[in-house]
């Protein structure tokens, strides 16, 4: 039976090429000199195509999920006399924790296989094709996280206060209480890490474990 150290050493090389390739892709995406006219066209087309394929379906699902969770939390809190905590709880659960992870997983599952199954355009070369996939996935995760969070906030307000502007003051105070500087920094960093992971590791078995690890580290940073 191999020793634990031997097992870890044998598993490490499997991660090293993946991480090396991911870092090279991120470095290329952040290098202005690589964005020639053909690359810019490929990236713009990739972002538009990815958004058109993924955004309507995900935002519809996110809106439905948010509506269900908001209704369950609000009704349950009211039944126990804890309605004052319902709104802040649902905002933290949805906007800070659930929706960013859902957006990352959706982009990876919905578009990762499509990107892996496509071939590079010979008129533009593999560089434009690969960079378009990396940038489009990165942008799309951030876009879906932001848009779904806004939808969740709107649905939460309507579920608690209804179609009236008189709850805006209390709602704004609740949002300010939930999104303190630490939570905002953790949410922004987590979204960027999710986007970078999906952009460089879509379609790999290691992506899910990496996303869970990032989520766990952010929770530890927020609460401890």
Short mmCIF file of C-alpha atoms in Angstrom, two decimals:
data_model
loop_
_atom_site.label_atom_id
_atom_site.label_comp_id
_atom_site.label_asym_id
_atom_site.label_seq_id
_atom_site.Cartn_x
_atom_site.Cartn_y
_atom_site.Cartn_z
CA UNK A 1 0.00 0.00 0.00
CA UNK A 2 1.49 3.41 -0.97
CA UNK A 3 2.23 5.85 1.78
CA UNK A 4 0.05 9.01 2.08
CA UNK A 5 3.00 11.16 1.04
CA UNK A 6 3.45 9.10 -2.11
CA UNK A 7 -0.25 9.50 -2.95
CA UNK A 8 -0.11 13.27 -2.47
CA UNK A 9 3.04 13.52 -4.56
CA UNK A 10 1.45 11.50 -7.34
CA UNK A 11 -1.67 13.66 -7.32
CA UNK A 12 0.17 16.99 -7.28
CA UNK A 13 1.47 16.88 -10.86
CA UNK A 14 -2.12 16.57 -12.10
CA UNK A 15 -2.90 19.98 -10.64
CA UNK A 16 0.32 21.69 -11.70
CA UNK A 17 -0.24 21.66 -15.48
CA UNK A 18 -3.85 22.77 -14.98
CA UNK A 19 -2.88 25.68 -12.76
CA UNK A 20 -0.01 26.61 -15.07
CA UNK A 21 -2.33 26.69 -18.08
CA UNK A 22 -4.90 28.71 -16.11
CA UNK A 23 -2.31 31.29 -15.11
CA UNK A 24 -1.10 31.60 -18.71
CA UNK A 25 -4.66 32.17 -19.91
CA UNK A 26 -5.28 34.83 -17.28
CA UNK A 27 -1.98 36.52 -18.08
CA UNK A 28 -2.90 36.58 -21.77
CA UNK A 29 -6.34 38.02 -21.00
CA UNK A 30 -4.73 40.83 -18.98
CA UNK A 31 -2.09 41.64 -21.61
CA UNK A 32 -3.12 44.63 -23.77
CA UNK A 33 -0.63 43.74 -26.52
CA UNK A 34 -2.51 40.55 -27.41
CA UNK A 35 -5.73 42.37 -28.29
CA UNK A 36 -5.29 42.81 -32.01
CA UNK A 37 -8.26 43.69 -34.20
CA UNK A 38 -9.08 40.03 -34.84
CA UNK A 39 -8.80 39.17 -31.16
CA UNK A 40 -11.00 42.10 -30.16
CA UNK A 41 -13.65 41.01 -32.66
CA UNK A 42 -13.49 37.42 -31.42
CA UNK A 43 -13.76 38.51 -27.78
CA UNK A 44 -16.68 40.85 -28.47
CA UNK A 45 -18.51 38.15 -30.44
CA UNK A 46 -17.77 35.62 -27.70
CA UNK A 47 -19.20 37.87 -24.97
CA UNK A 48 -22.35 38.64 -26.98
CA UNK A 49 -22.87 35.00 -27.92
CA UNK A 50 -22.32 33.70 -24.38
CA UNK A 51 -24.63 36.33 -22.91
CA UNK A 52 -27.38 35.62 -25.41
CA UNK A 53 -27.21 31.87 -24.71
CA UNK A 54 -26.96 31.95 -20.93
CA UNK A 55 -28.36 35.19 -19.51
CA UNK A 56 -32.12 34.86 -20.27
CA UNK A 57 -32.38 31.32 -18.94
CA UNK A 58 -30.26 31.89 -15.84
CA UNK A 59 -31.95 35.16 -14.89
CA UNK A 60 -35.37 33.55 -15.25
CA UNK A 61 -34.31 30.63 -13.05
CA UNK A 62 -32.62 32.94 -10.56
CA UNK A 63 -35.72 35.11 -10.35
CA UNK A 64 -37.95 32.11 -9.75
CA UNK A 65 -35.58 30.68 -7.13
CA UNK A 66 -35.29 34.05 -5.40
CA UNK A 67 -39.05 34.47 -5.31
CA UNK A 68 -39.54 31.04 -3.75
CA UNK A 69 -36.79 31.48 -1.14
CA UNK A 70 -37.91 35.00 -0.23
CA UNK A 71 -41.50 33.84 0.23
CA UNK A 72 -40.49 30.86 2.38
CA UNK A 73 -38.15 32.90 4.60
CA UNK A 74 -40.58 35.81 5.05
CA UNK A 75 -43.58 33.62 5.85
CA UNK A 76 -41.57 31.43 8.23
CA UNK A 77 -40.07 34.44 10.02
CA UNK A 78 -43.50 36.06 10.41
CA UNK A 79 -44.96 32.88 11.88
CA UNK A 80 -42.26 32.89 14.58
CA UNK A 81 -42.42 36.63 15.22
CA UNK A 82 -39.01 37.25 13.65
CA UNK A 83 -40.08 39.31 10.65
CA UNK A 84 -37.49 41.99 11.45
CA UNK A 85 -34.73 39.51 10.58
CA UNK A 86 -36.33 38.03 7.46
CA UNK A 87 -35.16 40.62 4.95
CA UNK A 88 -31.52 40.76 6.05
CA UNK A 89 -31.38 36.96 6.19
CA UNK A 90 -32.74 36.44 2.70
CA UNK A 91 -30.47 39.13 1.24
CA UNK A 92 -27.39 37.56 2.79
CA UNK A 93 -28.33 34.03 1.75
CA UNK A 94 -29.29 34.90 -1.81
CA UNK A 95 -27.16 37.82 -2.93
CA UNK A 96 -23.99 37.10 -0.96
CA UNK A 97 -23.84 33.31 -0.94
CA UNK A 98 -26.19 31.44 -3.27
CA UNK A 99 -26.43 33.48 -6.46
CA UNK A 100 -22.67 33.98 -7.11
CA UNK A 101 -22.04 30.25 -6.77
CA UNK A 102 -25.09 29.46 -8.92
CA UNK A 103 -23.90 31.84 -11.64
CA UNK A 104 -20.44 30.26 -11.72
CA UNK A 105 -21.82 26.73 -11.90
CA UNK A 106 -24.39 27.67 -14.55
CA UNK A 107 -21.82 29.29 -16.83
CA UNK A 108 -19.48 26.34 -16.47
CA UNK A 109 -22.14 23.69 -17.09
CA UNK A 110 -24.03 25.61 -19.79
CA UNK A 111 -21.09 26.97 -21.77
CA UNK A 112 -18.07 24.89 -20.73
CA UNK A 113 -19.04 21.89 -22.86
CA UNK A 114 -19.92 24.16 -25.79
CA UNK A 115 -16.53 25.85 -25.66
CA UNK A 116 -14.69 22.56 -25.31
CA UNK A 117 -16.53 21.13 -28.28
CA UNK A 118 -15.85 24.00 -30.67
CA UNK A 119 -12.88 24.36 -32.97
CA UNK A 120 -10.76 27.40 -33.50
CA UNK A 121 -11.50 29.68 -36.43
CA UNK A 122 -8.54 29.19 -38.82
CA UNK A 123 -8.83 32.79 -40.04
CA UNK A 124 -8.28 34.10 -36.53
CA UNK A 125 -6.15 31.40 -34.98
CA UNK A 126 -6.38 29.52 -31.70
CA UNK A 127 -5.24 32.51 -29.66
CA UNK A 128 -8.34 34.56 -30.55
CA UNK A 129 -10.59 31.56 -30.03
CA UNK A 130 -9.16 30.65 -26.61
CA UNK A 131 -9.05 34.23 -25.39
CA UNK A 132 -12.65 34.80 -26.47
CA UNK A 133 -13.74 31.84 -24.36
CA UNK A 134 -11.76 32.95 -21.31
CA UNK A 135 -12.91 36.58 -21.40
CA UNK A 136 -16.55 35.79 -22.24
CA UNK A 137 -16.86 33.32 -19.35
CA UNK A 138 -15.15 35.74 -16.97
CA UNK A 139 -17.41 38.64 -17.93
CA UNK A 140 -20.53 36.48 -17.96
CA UNK A 141 -20.07 35.22 -14.39
CA UNK A 142 -19.74 38.80 -13.13
CA UNK A 143 -22.70 39.95 -15.24
CA UNK A 144 -25.01 37.15 -14.11
CA UNK A 145 -24.01 37.57 -10.46
CA UNK A 146 -24.73 41.32 -10.57
CA UNK A 147 -27.98 41.06 -12.52
CA UNK A 148 -29.38 38.16 -10.48
CA UNK A 149 -28.48 39.97 -7.25
CA UNK A 150 -30.37 43.06 -8.42
CA UNK A 151 -33.39 40.92 -9.33
CA UNK A 152 -33.28 39.22 -5.93
CA UNK A 153 -33.22 42.60 -4.15
CA UNK A 154 -36.19 43.85 -6.15
CA UNK A 155 -38.19 40.70 -5.46
CA UNK A 156 -37.30 40.85 -1.77
CA UNK A 157 -38.54 44.42 -1.53
CA UNK A 158 -41.78 43.63 -3.34
CA UNK A 159 -42.40 40.56 -1.19
CA UNK A 160 -41.97 42.49 2.06
CA UNK A 161 -43.32 45.97 1.24
CA UNK A 162 -45.36 45.48 -1.92
CA UNK A 163 -45.73 48.02 -4.72
CA UNK A 164 -45.16 51.08 -2.57
CA UNK A 165 -42.24 53.50 -2.22
CA UNK A 166 -42.74 53.90 1.54
CA UNK A 167 -40.50 51.00 2.39
CA UNK A 168 -37.43 52.33 0.57
CA UNK A 169 -35.96 54.00 3.65
CA UNK A 170 -36.12 50.86 5.81
CA UNK A 171 -35.03 48.70 2.89
CA UNK A 172 -31.99 50.91 2.26
CA UNK A 173 -30.99 50.73 5.92
CA UNK A 174 -31.26 46.95 5.83
CA UNK A 175 -29.07 46.74 2.74
CA UNK A 176 -26.50 49.02 4.33
CA UNK A 177 -26.48 46.85 7.44
CA UNK A 178 -25.99 43.64 5.46
CA UNK A 179 -23.42 44.95 2.99
CA UNK A 180 -20.83 46.28 5.39
CA UNK A 181 -17.28 46.84 4.03
CA UNK A 182 -16.14 43.33 4.94
CA UNK A 183 -19.09 41.64 3.22
CA UNK A 184 -18.71 43.85 0.14
CA UNK A 185 -15.01 43.04 -0.14
CA UNK A 186 -15.67 39.33 0.35
CA UNK A 187 -18.46 39.35 -2.26
CA UNK A 188 -16.35 41.21 -4.82
CA UNK A 189 -13.31 38.98 -4.26
CA UNK A 190 -15.40 35.81 -4.35
CA UNK A 191 -17.08 36.86 -7.59
CA UNK A 192 -13.74 37.61 -9.22
CA UNK A 193 -12.28 34.28 -8.07
CA UNK A 194 -15.36 32.43 -9.30
CA UNK A 195 -15.12 34.19 -12.67
CA UNK A 196 -11.41 33.44 -13.04
CA UNK A 197 -11.95 29.79 -12.09
CA UNK A 198 -14.79 29.29 -14.55
CA UNK A 199 -12.94 31.15 -17.31
CA UNK A 200 -9.86 28.95 -17.08
CA UNK A 201 -11.19 25.62 -15.78
CA UNK A 202 -14.60 25.20 -17.43
CA UNK A 203 -15.37 21.59 -18.24
CA UNK A 204 -12.83 20.15 -15.78
CA UNK A 205 -13.63 17.96 -12.79
CA UNK A 206 -11.52 20.16 -10.52
CA UNK A 207 -13.67 23.25 -10.99
CA UNK A 208 -16.45 22.23 -8.61
CA UNK A 209 -14.00 21.49 -5.81
CA UNK A 210 -12.24 24.80 -6.38
CA UNK A 211 -15.52 26.74 -6.23
CA UNK A 212 -16.50 25.04 -2.99
CA UNK A 213 -13.05 25.77 -1.54
CA UNK A 214 -13.38 29.46 -2.46
CA UNK A 215 -16.87 29.63 -0.95
CA UNK A 216 -15.66 27.99 2.26
CA UNK A 217 -12.70 30.34 2.60
CA UNK A 218 -14.93 33.38 2.09
CA UNK A 219 -17.35 32.16 4.75
CA UNK A 220 -14.49 31.68 7.17
CA UNK A 221 -13.19 35.17 6.39
CA UNK A 222 -16.63 36.74 6.89
CA UNK A 223 -17.57 35.08 10.17
CA UNK A 224 -14.22 34.55 11.84
#
